[in-house]
Short mmCIF file of C-alpha atoms and ligand atoms in Angstrom, two decimals:
data_model
loop_
_atom_site.label_atom_id
_atom_site.label_comp_id
_atom_site.label_asym_id
_atom_site.label_seq_id
_atom_site.Cartn_x
_atom_site.Cartn_y
_atom_site.Cartn_z
CA MET F 1 124.38 -4.68 57.05
CA SER F 2 125.34 -6.60 60.24
CA SER F 3 126.50 -4.94 63.34
CA ARG F 4 128.41 -8.00 64.47
CA SER F 5 132.17 -7.47 64.73
CA SER F 6 133.36 -10.90 65.37
CA TRP F 7 134.01 -13.16 62.25
CA ALA F 8 132.18 -16.02 63.96
CA GLU F 9 130.49 -18.27 61.51
CA PRO F 10 126.98 -17.39 60.39
CA TYR F 11 126.07 -21.14 60.36
CA LYS F 12 125.96 -24.29 62.53
CA ILE F 13 127.21 -27.80 61.85
CA LYS F 14 124.71 -30.49 60.73
CA MET F 15 127.11 -33.19 59.59
CA VAL F 16 130.75 -33.89 60.01
CA GLU F 17 133.28 -35.84 57.84
CA LEU F 18 135.74 -37.76 60.09
CA LEU F 19 139.52 -37.23 59.54
CA LYS F 20 142.24 -39.62 59.81
CA MET F 21 145.37 -38.99 61.84
CA THR F 22 148.61 -40.37 60.56
CA THR F 23 152.03 -40.84 62.20
CA PRO F 24 155.09 -38.91 61.26
CA GLN F 25 156.67 -42.19 60.01
CA ARG F 26 153.74 -42.80 57.65
CA ARG F 27 153.87 -39.16 56.36
CA LYS F 28 157.56 -39.42 55.64
CA LYS F 29 156.90 -42.53 53.69
CA VAL F 30 153.95 -41.32 51.61
CA ILE F 31 155.31 -37.94 50.78
CA LYS F 32 158.37 -39.73 49.30
CA GLU F 33 156.15 -41.97 47.29
CA ALA F 34 154.41 -38.90 46.08
CA GLY F 35 157.59 -37.38 44.77
CA PHE F 36 157.46 -34.61 47.42
CA ASN F 37 154.52 -33.04 45.56
CA THR F 38 151.46 -32.46 47.84
CA PHE F 39 149.27 -32.97 44.74
CA LEU F 40 150.32 -36.64 44.56
CA LEU F 41 149.25 -37.42 48.04
CA LYS F 42 146.10 -39.49 48.73
CA SER F 43 143.67 -37.25 50.62
CA GLU F 44 143.16 -39.91 53.11
CA ASP F 45 146.64 -39.42 54.21
CA VAL F 46 145.93 -35.63 54.89
CA TYR F 47 144.75 -34.28 58.31
CA ILE F 48 144.00 -30.53 57.39
CA ASP F 49 143.77 -30.11 53.49
CA LEU F 50 144.95 -26.56 52.58
CA LEU F 51 145.80 -27.65 49.04
CA THR F 52 143.14 -25.32 47.56
CA ASP F 53 139.80 -23.48 48.19
CA SER F 54 138.70 -24.85 44.75
CA GLY F 55 135.86 -27.25 44.87
CA THR F 56 136.57 -28.01 48.66
CA SER F 57 134.13 -25.67 50.29
CA ALA F 58 131.04 -27.02 52.19
CA MET F 59 127.63 -26.47 50.72
CA SER F 60 124.79 -25.30 52.68
CA ASP F 61 121.55 -27.34 53.37
CA VAL F 62 119.81 -25.20 50.89
CA GLN F 63 122.35 -26.10 48.25
CA TRP F 64 121.96 -29.72 49.02
CA ALA F 65 118.31 -29.38 48.97
CA GLY F 66 118.73 -27.81 45.36
CA MET F 67 120.86 -30.81 44.36
CA MET F 68 117.82 -33.04 44.96
CA ARG F 69 115.90 -30.69 42.55
CA GLY F 70 118.19 -31.61 39.60
CA ASP F 71 116.44 -31.68 36.23
CA GLU F 72 118.73 -33.99 34.24
CA ALA F 73 117.24 -33.44 30.88
CA TYR F 74 119.90 -33.40 28.17
CA ALA F 75 118.53 -30.14 26.87
CA GLY F 76 116.93 -27.11 28.35
CA SER F 77 117.06 -28.18 32.06
CA ARG F 78 115.29 -26.02 34.58
CA ASN F 79 118.42 -25.63 36.58
CA TYR F 80 120.20 -23.92 33.67
CA TYR F 81 117.51 -21.26 33.57
CA ASN F 82 117.73 -20.78 37.51
CA LEU F 83 121.51 -20.42 36.98
CA GLU F 84 121.14 -18.00 34.12
CA LYS F 85 118.88 -15.82 36.31
CA SER F 86 121.21 -16.05 39.21
CA VAL F 87 124.22 -14.89 37.10
CA LYS F 88 122.07 -12.02 35.53
CA ASP F 89 120.77 -10.87 38.89
CA THR F 90 123.91 -11.01 40.80
CA TYR F 91 126.69 -10.22 38.22
CA GLY F 92 124.61 -8.44 35.44
CA TYR F 93 126.18 -10.13 32.53
CA LYS F 94 123.66 -10.78 29.60
CA TYR F 95 124.60 -14.11 28.27
CA LEU F 96 125.76 -17.35 29.93
CA VAL F 97 127.60 -20.43 28.86
CA PRO F 98 127.98 -23.06 31.68
CA THR F 99 131.26 -25.01 31.66
CA HIS F 100 132.66 -27.88 33.68
CA GLN F 101 134.90 -25.35 35.61
CA GLY F 102 136.93 -22.21 35.09
CA ARG F 103 139.41 -23.50 32.60
CA GLY F 104 136.57 -24.62 30.36
CA ALA F 105 135.57 -21.17 30.20
CA GLU F 106 139.14 -19.86 29.68
CA HIS F 107 139.59 -22.44 26.93
CA LEU F 108 136.47 -21.01 25.05
CA ILE F 109 137.26 -17.31 25.35
CA SER F 110 140.81 -17.81 24.45
CA SER F 111 140.01 -19.86 21.28
CA ILE F 112 137.34 -17.22 20.30
CA LEU F 113 139.13 -14.03 20.76
CA ILE F 114 142.96 -14.71 20.57
CA LYS F 115 144.91 -14.81 17.18
CA LYS F 116 148.45 -16.02 16.84
CA GLY F 117 150.80 -13.26 17.86
CA ASP F 118 148.31 -11.35 20.02
CA ILE F 119 149.27 -9.91 23.34
CA ILE F 120 147.02 -10.39 26.43
CA PRO F 121 147.84 -8.00 29.33
CA GLY F 122 146.61 -9.13 32.82
CA ASN F 123 147.14 -8.33 36.39
CA MET F 124 149.56 -11.19 37.07
CA TYR F 125 149.34 -14.60 35.52
CA PHE F 126 147.29 -17.50 36.70
CA THR F 127 148.61 -20.96 35.60
CA THR F 128 145.50 -22.16 33.53
CA THR F 129 144.63 -18.81 32.21
CA ARG F 130 148.04 -18.04 30.82
CA LEU F 131 148.27 -21.49 29.47
CA HIS F 132 145.06 -21.22 27.47
CA GLN F 133 146.05 -17.84 26.13
CA GLU F 134 149.44 -19.50 24.98
CA LEU F 135 147.80 -22.46 23.48
CA ALA F 136 145.60 -20.18 21.52
CA GLY F 137 148.82 -18.50 20.05
CA GLY F 138 148.72 -15.37 22.37
CA GLN F 139 151.40 -14.12 24.76
CA PHE F 140 150.71 -12.96 28.26
CA ARG F 141 152.03 -9.64 29.56
CA ASP F 142 152.02 -8.68 33.17
CA ILE F 143 150.68 -5.33 33.94
CA ILE F 144 150.13 -5.54 37.69
CA ILE F 145 151.78 -2.92 39.97
CA ASP F 146 155.39 -3.77 41.14
CA GLU F 147 154.21 -3.91 44.77
CA ALA F 148 152.33 -7.00 43.97
CA HIS F 149 155.66 -8.95 43.40
CA ASP F 150 156.95 -7.70 46.82
CA ALA F 151 155.72 -10.05 49.61
CA GLU F 152 156.41 -7.28 52.04
CA SER F 153 154.72 -4.29 50.48
CA LEU F 154 151.59 -3.25 52.52
CA HIS F 155 149.78 -1.69 49.59
CA PRO F 156 146.17 -2.22 50.27
CA PHE F 157 145.31 -3.03 46.56
CA LYS F 158 148.22 -5.14 45.29
CA GLY F 159 145.90 -6.39 42.56
CA ASN F 160 145.84 -3.11 40.92
CA VAL F 161 147.07 -2.49 37.18
CA ASP F 162 149.91 -0.28 36.59
CA LEU F 163 148.17 1.98 34.04
CA ALA F 164 151.55 3.11 32.52
CA LYS F 165 152.57 -0.49 31.77
CA LEU F 166 149.20 -1.02 30.04
CA GLU F 167 149.42 2.15 28.03
CA SER F 168 153.04 1.28 26.99
CA LEU F 169 151.87 -2.05 25.66
CA ILE F 170 148.97 -0.43 23.78
CA ASN F 171 151.30 1.98 22.23
CA HIS F 172 154.03 -0.52 21.33
CA HIS F 173 151.76 -3.27 19.95
CA GLY F 174 148.60 -1.38 18.89
CA ALA F 175 145.25 -1.90 20.14
CA ALA F 176 144.41 -4.39 17.28
CA LYS F 177 146.93 -6.87 18.69
CA ILE F 178 145.31 -6.72 22.05
CA PRO F 179 141.95 -8.76 21.97
CA TYR F 180 141.25 -8.11 25.65
CA VAL F 181 142.73 -7.19 28.90
CA CYS F 182 142.32 -9.93 31.46
CA ILE F 183 141.59 -8.52 35.04
CA ALA F 184 141.41 -10.84 37.90
CA THR F 185 139.42 -9.83 41.07
CA THR F 186 141.41 -11.02 44.01
CA VAL F 187 144.77 -11.98 42.42
CA ASN F 188 145.43 -15.40 43.32
CA MET F 189 149.29 -15.60 42.60
CA ALA F 190 149.99 -12.30 44.24
CA GLY F 191 148.64 -13.71 47.62
CA GLY F 192 144.89 -13.12 47.26
CA GLN F 193 145.33 -9.44 46.77
CA PRO F 194 142.42 -7.17 45.58
CA ILE F 195 142.00 -4.50 42.77
CA SER F 196 140.41 -1.32 43.95
CA MET F 197 137.28 -0.01 42.24
CA ASP F 198 139.09 3.25 41.40
CA ASN F 199 141.86 1.39 39.45
CA LEU F 200 139.34 -0.80 37.68
CA ARG F 201 137.54 2.42 36.56
CA GLN F 202 140.76 3.76 35.15
CA VAL F 203 141.49 0.53 33.28
CA ARG F 204 138.08 0.81 31.82
CA GLU F 205 138.62 4.30 30.79
CA LEU F 206 141.89 3.54 28.97
CA THR F 207 140.61 0.35 27.46
CA SER F 208 137.42 2.05 26.11
CA LYS F 209 139.49 4.79 24.61
CA HIS F 210 141.22 2.10 22.44
CA GLY F 211 138.23 -0.10 22.02
CA ILE F 212 139.75 -3.08 24.03
CA ARG F 213 137.65 -5.41 25.95
CA ILE F 214 138.10 -6.35 29.57
CA ILE F 215 137.61 -10.04 30.36
CA HIS F 216 137.08 -10.41 34.16
CA ASP F 217 138.35 -13.46 35.92
CA MET F 218 135.65 -13.39 38.58
CA THR F 219 136.64 -16.52 40.40
CA ARG F 220 136.85 -14.69 43.76
CA VAL F 221 134.97 -11.53 43.15
CA ALA F 222 133.06 -11.40 46.22
CA GLU F 223 136.12 -11.61 48.33
CA ASN F 224 137.59 -8.72 46.30
CA ALA F 225 134.38 -6.68 46.96
CA TYR F 226 134.92 -7.32 50.68
CA PHE F 227 138.21 -5.66 50.63
CA ILE F 228 136.94 -2.76 48.61
CA GLN F 229 134.08 -2.36 51.22
CA GLN F 230 136.62 -2.34 54.03
CA ARG F 231 139.45 -0.50 52.57
CA GLU F 232 138.43 2.05 49.83
CA PRO F 233 136.90 5.31 50.64
CA GLY F 234 133.27 5.57 49.86
CA PHE F 235 132.27 1.85 50.08
CA LYS F 236 131.67 1.22 53.74
CA ARG F 237 128.04 1.47 53.54
CA LYS F 238 127.66 -0.33 50.21
CA SER F 239 126.65 -4.14 50.37
CA ILE F 240 128.86 -6.70 48.90
CA ALA F 241 126.26 -7.54 46.29
CA ARG F 242 126.23 -4.01 45.14
CA ILE F 243 130.01 -3.82 44.91
CA VAL F 244 130.21 -7.01 42.98
CA ARG F 245 127.76 -5.75 40.57
CA GLU F 246 129.65 -2.44 40.10
CA ILE F 247 132.91 -4.44 39.44
CA CYS F 248 131.06 -6.62 36.75
CA ASP F 249 129.46 -3.74 35.22
CA LEU F 250 132.94 -2.29 34.38
CA THR F 251 133.79 -5.47 32.32
CA ASP F 252 132.65 -6.91 29.09
CA GLY F 253 132.59 -10.60 30.08
CA ALA F 254 133.86 -13.03 32.54
CA THR F 255 135.34 -16.43 33.14
CA MET F 256 134.22 -18.05 36.42
CA SER F 257 135.50 -20.99 38.47
CA ALA F 258 132.35 -21.48 40.56
CA LYS F 259 134.28 -23.89 42.74
CA LYS F 260 135.63 -20.89 44.71
CA ASP F 261 133.52 -17.94 45.47
CA ALA F 262 130.25 -19.67 44.43
CA LEU F 263 130.61 -22.57 46.95
CA VAL F 264 130.28 -25.68 44.76
CA ASN F 265 132.34 -28.69 44.32
CA ILE F 266 132.27 -28.40 40.47
CA GLY F 267 131.09 -25.87 37.86
CA GLY F 268 131.97 -22.78 36.04
CA PHE F 269 130.80 -20.50 33.19
CA LEU F 270 131.67 -18.01 30.68
CA ALA F 271 129.47 -14.75 30.95
CA LEU F 272 129.43 -12.41 28.17
CA ASN F 273 127.71 -9.05 27.04
CA GLU F 274 128.56 -9.22 23.41
CA TRP F 275 126.13 -11.25 21.29
CA GLU F 276 128.52 -12.24 18.52
CA VAL F 277 131.11 -13.52 21.13
CA PHE F 278 128.41 -15.52 23.03
CA GLU F 279 127.04 -16.90 19.76
CA GLU F 280 130.43 -18.31 19.02
CA ALA F 281 131.03 -19.54 22.65
CA ARG F 282 127.64 -21.11 22.46
CA ASN F 283 128.59 -23.06 19.41
CA LEU F 284 132.03 -23.97 20.65
CA VAL F 285 130.91 -25.29 23.94
CA VAL F 286 129.08 -28.22 22.24
CA VAL F 287 132.51 -29.34 20.79
CA TYR F 288 134.41 -29.38 24.32
CA GLU F 289 131.89 -29.32 27.18
CA GLY F 290 128.53 -30.29 26.27
CA LEU F 291 125.27 -28.82 25.12
CA HIS F 292 125.01 -25.02 25.88
CA THR F 293 122.36 -25.54 28.56
CA TYR F 294 124.59 -27.87 30.63
CA GLY F 295 128.17 -27.34 29.60
CA GLY F 296 129.44 -30.52 31.08
CA LEU F 297 127.60 -30.28 34.38
CA ALA F 298 124.58 -32.07 35.79
CA GLY F 299 121.42 -30.19 36.42
CA ARG F 300 121.94 -30.61 40.10
CA ASP F 301 125.46 -28.91 39.84
CA MET F 302 123.83 -25.98 38.09
CA GLU F 303 121.16 -25.63 40.78
CA ALA F 304 123.75 -25.73 43.56
CA MET F 305 125.79 -23.08 41.66
CA ALA F 306 122.60 -20.84 41.31
CA ILE F 307 122.00 -20.93 45.10
CA GLY F 308 125.84 -20.61 45.93
CA ILE F 309 126.21 -17.47 43.91
CA LYS F 310 123.49 -15.80 46.05
CA GLU F 311 125.13 -17.09 49.34
CA SER F 312 128.42 -15.77 48.29
CA VAL F 313 127.46 -12.11 48.37
CA ASP F 314 126.03 -12.38 51.84
CA GLN F 315 127.82 -9.95 54.24
CA ASN F 316 127.92 -12.30 57.15
CA HIS F 317 129.31 -15.14 54.95
CA ILE F 318 132.09 -13.17 53.44
CA HIS F 319 133.04 -11.50 56.71
CA ALA F 320 133.43 -14.92 58.29
CA ARG F 321 135.19 -16.35 55.39
CA VAL F 322 137.81 -13.62 55.20
CA GLY F 323 137.92 -13.19 58.97
CA GLN F 324 139.04 -16.76 59.41
CA VAL F 325 141.86 -16.34 56.90
CA GLU F 326 143.00 -13.15 58.70
CA TYR F 327 142.83 -15.00 62.09
CA LEU F 328 145.44 -17.46 60.76
CA GLY F 329 147.55 -14.78 59.19
CA GLN F 330 147.67 -12.70 62.33
CA ARG F 331 148.74 -15.66 64.46
CA LEU F 332 151.62 -16.21 62.11
CA ILE F 333 152.61 -12.64 61.89
CA GLU F 334 152.62 -12.53 65.69
CA ALA F 335 154.92 -15.47 65.69
CA GLY F 336 157.38 -13.63 63.34
CA ILE F 337 156.70 -15.95 60.43
CA PRO F 338 157.31 -14.17 57.06
CA ILE F 339 153.95 -14.23 55.13
CA VAL F 340 152.63 -12.25 52.32
CA GLN F 341 150.99 -8.95 53.55
CA PRO F 342 148.40 -7.78 53.62
CA ILE F 343 146.82 -11.06 54.42
CA GLY F 344 144.89 -12.36 51.43
CA SER F 345 141.18 -13.45 51.23
CA HIS F 346 141.57 -17.14 50.41
CA GLY F 347 144.62 -18.23 52.16
CA VAL F 348 147.77 -17.36 53.96
CA PHE F 349 150.94 -17.34 51.84
CA LEU F 350 154.29 -18.22 53.54
CA ASP F 351 157.17 -16.50 52.09
CA ALA F 352 159.58 -19.36 51.39
CA ARG F 353 162.28 -17.08 50.13
CA ARG F 354 162.57 -15.49 53.64
CA ILE F 355 161.87 -18.69 55.59
CA LEU F 356 164.50 -20.80 53.72
CA PRO F 357 166.98 -18.20 52.44
CA HIS F 358 169.67 -20.84 52.28
CA ILE F 359 167.88 -22.84 49.60
CA PRO F 360 168.35 -21.16 46.06
CA GLN F 361 165.26 -20.84 44.08
CA ASP F 362 166.46 -23.53 41.43
CA GLN F 363 166.20 -26.04 44.49
CA PHE F 364 162.60 -25.29 44.95
CA PRO F 365 162.33 -23.63 48.38
CA ALA F 366 158.45 -23.45 48.35
CA GLN F 367 157.99 -26.98 47.20
CA THR F 368 160.46 -28.04 49.92
CA LEU F 369 158.53 -26.17 52.58
CA ALA F 370 155.20 -27.56 51.57
CA ALA F 371 156.61 -31.18 51.77
CA GLN F 372 158.13 -30.18 55.32
CA LEU F 373 154.71 -28.83 56.53
CA TYR F 374 152.99 -32.16 55.43
CA ILE F 375 155.52 -34.20 57.31
CA ASP F 376 155.14 -32.20 60.57
CA ALA F 377 151.47 -32.59 61.01
CA GLY F 378 149.62 -33.84 57.95
CA ILE F 379 148.78 -30.46 56.67
CA ARG F 380 148.61 -30.12 52.82
CA ALA F 381 149.65 -26.89 51.33
CA MET F 382 150.56 -25.82 47.68
CA GLU F 383 153.66 -24.48 46.06
CA ARG F 384 153.17 -21.13 44.36
CA GLY F 385 156.64 -20.32 43.03
CA VAL F 386 159.24 -21.50 40.42
CA VAL F 387 157.36 -24.85 40.00
CA SER F 388 153.96 -23.25 39.27
CA ALA F 389 155.49 -20.51 37.02
CA GLY F 390 156.85 -23.28 34.61
CA ARG F 391 158.94 -22.49 31.55
CA ASP F 392 158.79 -19.73 28.95
CA PRO F 393 157.04 -21.37 25.90
CA ILE F 394 159.54 -19.60 23.53
CA THR F 395 162.80 -19.86 25.21
CA GLY F 396 162.03 -23.18 27.16
CA GLU F 397 163.90 -21.58 30.09
CA ASN F 398 162.64 -21.74 33.72
CA ARG F 399 160.58 -18.70 34.88
CA PHE F 400 161.89 -17.43 38.13
CA PRO F 401 159.02 -15.38 39.79
CA LYS F 402 160.03 -13.01 42.51
CA LEU F 403 157.28 -14.60 44.85
CA GLU F 404 158.31 -18.00 45.96
CA LEU F 405 155.30 -18.96 48.14
CA VAL F 406 153.52 -21.78 50.00
CA ARG F 407 149.74 -21.20 49.98
CA LEU F 408 147.82 -22.36 53.11
CA THR F 409 144.51 -22.23 51.32
CA ILE F 410 141.43 -22.17 53.39
CA PRO F 411 138.38 -23.88 51.96
CA ARG F 412 135.04 -22.17 52.92
CA ARG F 413 132.95 -23.24 55.80
CA VAL F 414 135.05 -26.28 56.39
CA TYR F 415 137.64 -25.88 59.13
CA THR F 416 137.23 -24.44 62.67
CA GLN F 417 139.33 -21.95 64.66
CA ALA F 418 141.04 -24.83 66.57
CA HIS F 419 142.09 -26.13 63.12
CA MET F 420 143.71 -22.74 62.39
CA ASP F 421 145.56 -22.94 65.70
CA VAL F 422 146.94 -26.37 64.87
CA ILE F 423 148.01 -25.05 61.35
CA ALA F 424 149.69 -22.10 63.00
CA GLU F 425 151.42 -24.27 65.60
CA SER F 426 152.73 -26.65 62.71
CA VAL F 427 154.13 -23.79 60.75
CA MET F 428 155.91 -22.48 63.88
CA ARG F 429 157.72 -25.81 64.44
CA VAL F 430 158.80 -26.21 60.96
CA TYR F 431 160.02 -22.49 60.92
CA ASN F 432 161.97 -23.21 64.30
CA ARG F 433 163.92 -26.02 62.41
CA ARG F 434 164.23 -24.37 59.27
CA SER F 435 167.98 -24.06 59.02
CA LYS F 436 168.15 -27.96 58.92
CA ILE F 437 165.95 -28.12 55.73
CA LYS F 438 167.63 -28.96 52.51
CA GLY F 439 166.51 -28.26 49.02
CA MET F 440 165.33 -30.68 46.23
CA GLN F 441 165.86 -31.39 42.48
CA MET F 442 163.03 -32.07 40.06
CA VAL F 443 163.26 -35.73 38.73
CA TYR F 444 160.07 -35.68 36.45
CA GLU F 445 158.68 -32.62 34.67
CA PRO F 446 155.46 -32.94 32.71
CA THR F 447 154.88 -30.64 29.73
CA TYR F 448 151.72 -28.72 30.81
CA LEU F 449 151.01 -27.20 34.28
CA ARG F 450 154.00 -29.08 35.71
CA PHE F 451 153.19 -28.36 39.31
CA PHE F 452 150.28 -30.85 39.28
CA GLN F 453 152.40 -33.88 38.52
CA ALA F 454 156.10 -33.06 38.92
CA ARG F 455 158.20 -35.26 41.05
CA PHE F 456 161.13 -34.14 43.29
CA GLU F 457 163.94 -35.80 45.43
CA PRO F 458 165.99 -34.24 48.35
CA ILE F 459 169.45 -33.18 47.23
O1 LIG W 1 140.32 -24.76 38.51
P1 LIG W 1 139.37 -24.17 37.50
O2 LIG W 1 139.46 -24.78 36.24
O3 LIG W 1 137.90 -24.25 37.99
O4 LIG W 1 139.59 -22.62 37.41
C1 LIG W 1 140.67 -22.08 36.96
C2 LIG W 1 141.09 -20.81 37.66
C3 LIG W 1 141.04 -19.62 37.06
N1 LIG W 1 141.32 -18.47 37.61
C4 LIG W 1 141.63 -18.37 39.08
C5 LIG W 1 142.04 -17.10 39.55
C6 LIG W 1 141.92 -19.61 39.73
O5 LIG W 1 142.20 -19.47 40.91
C7 LIG W 1 141.62 -20.75 38.96
C8 LIG W 1 141.80 -21.98 39.70
N2 LIG W 1 142.34 -22.07 40.88
C9 LIG W 1 142.73 -23.20 41.68
C10 LIG W 1 142.35 -24.55 41.22
C11 LIG W 1 143.45 -22.80 42.77
O6 LIG W 1 143.82 -23.87 43.54
O7 LIG W 1 143.76 -21.76 43.10
#
């Protein structure tokens, strides 16, 4: 393990991508044309892109070299076998089905395991994960601890499961109605908050007692392992790789968006320990993604993923990754800006409820704040509040989550400390004129995952 205490980057820069600066006049014009939805902006109009950490990371020279070794055979590509080995060695799951990205894996596992009327408990929803559960006929139930819904709670493991909530669901519906419990490591919608190993062990014990599977959303598992190492007694001297493996060993299968932790621009997989479920997934993948040895990916993409998985569990890498996010978060805390605490692993989440208390939630405070941030300095963030939560599929009513957030998501290995300063200064400027900011109304609402394409107008 490293004796370094600074989070300074364990890499140097070999190539740069030039950014375009825009004027406030242009930004006002283009955000209006984009329906005040940052997803609808052209990326060339963005200075610092904090929309997501998904597929936006910088690959290493080793990954790029791997891209040149793509074996683009339709079947049995050498890169598939390299990926299979990397997944087995790092995560320990027995069987691998590659998919084009995380939601491809969610689609497969939901279609295979969920029957109409089933209940899927999870430690907070994620947008695509819950939608696939619902499209398969299931209903999601939130079993995360209450502290996760409180932006101000300093609980060190806000991703933890409330075991009483889980037990009560099992008692009420019966284990036969629960095909699996969905456990995310580093809970995205809670602000990048980890689950503790101790809590995961208890979830394992309870689910094993009832014969219920745990399907692991392992999209940011290495980041979760870092928090366990730093915060949970007994883990200080364990490597990230070992902690990651210990987490995976407590679960029965996993969906992975490799576009996050695993440092690739595209790719994902479904990993399983049960042969029968794997056999079905291997068959179904040919319908929706591609043959089971490429799952919608090019050989070169699988090679980059195989390498990225190994880089993701390096101590110096993860220390710098989370360290950079913490640097930005600390600057905002020092300036008195309300953010979700503790600071998460993949981004800093602004608490729009406390920043814009005069805007009611049905006038989309987080959506509004994200648009204002863009206008200020060309920084693109993402709404994670009432727009992302969508409507209840049964009642059709808007879901009003307690957390109404703007996510400043930090891509891995992309921006510098000076960029973090620019971001902090822009947030402070917007914060200082917050009382003048007015809410918005939604003027176009798509059926699925509305946050991607909805349009708004100022009231
Ligand atoms: O975007 P996909 O289909 O590769 O992965 C879906 C997905 C699943 N689980 C979790 C926890 C995610 O964060 C996730 C995707 N997240 C995106 C795109 C994000 O911006 O956070």
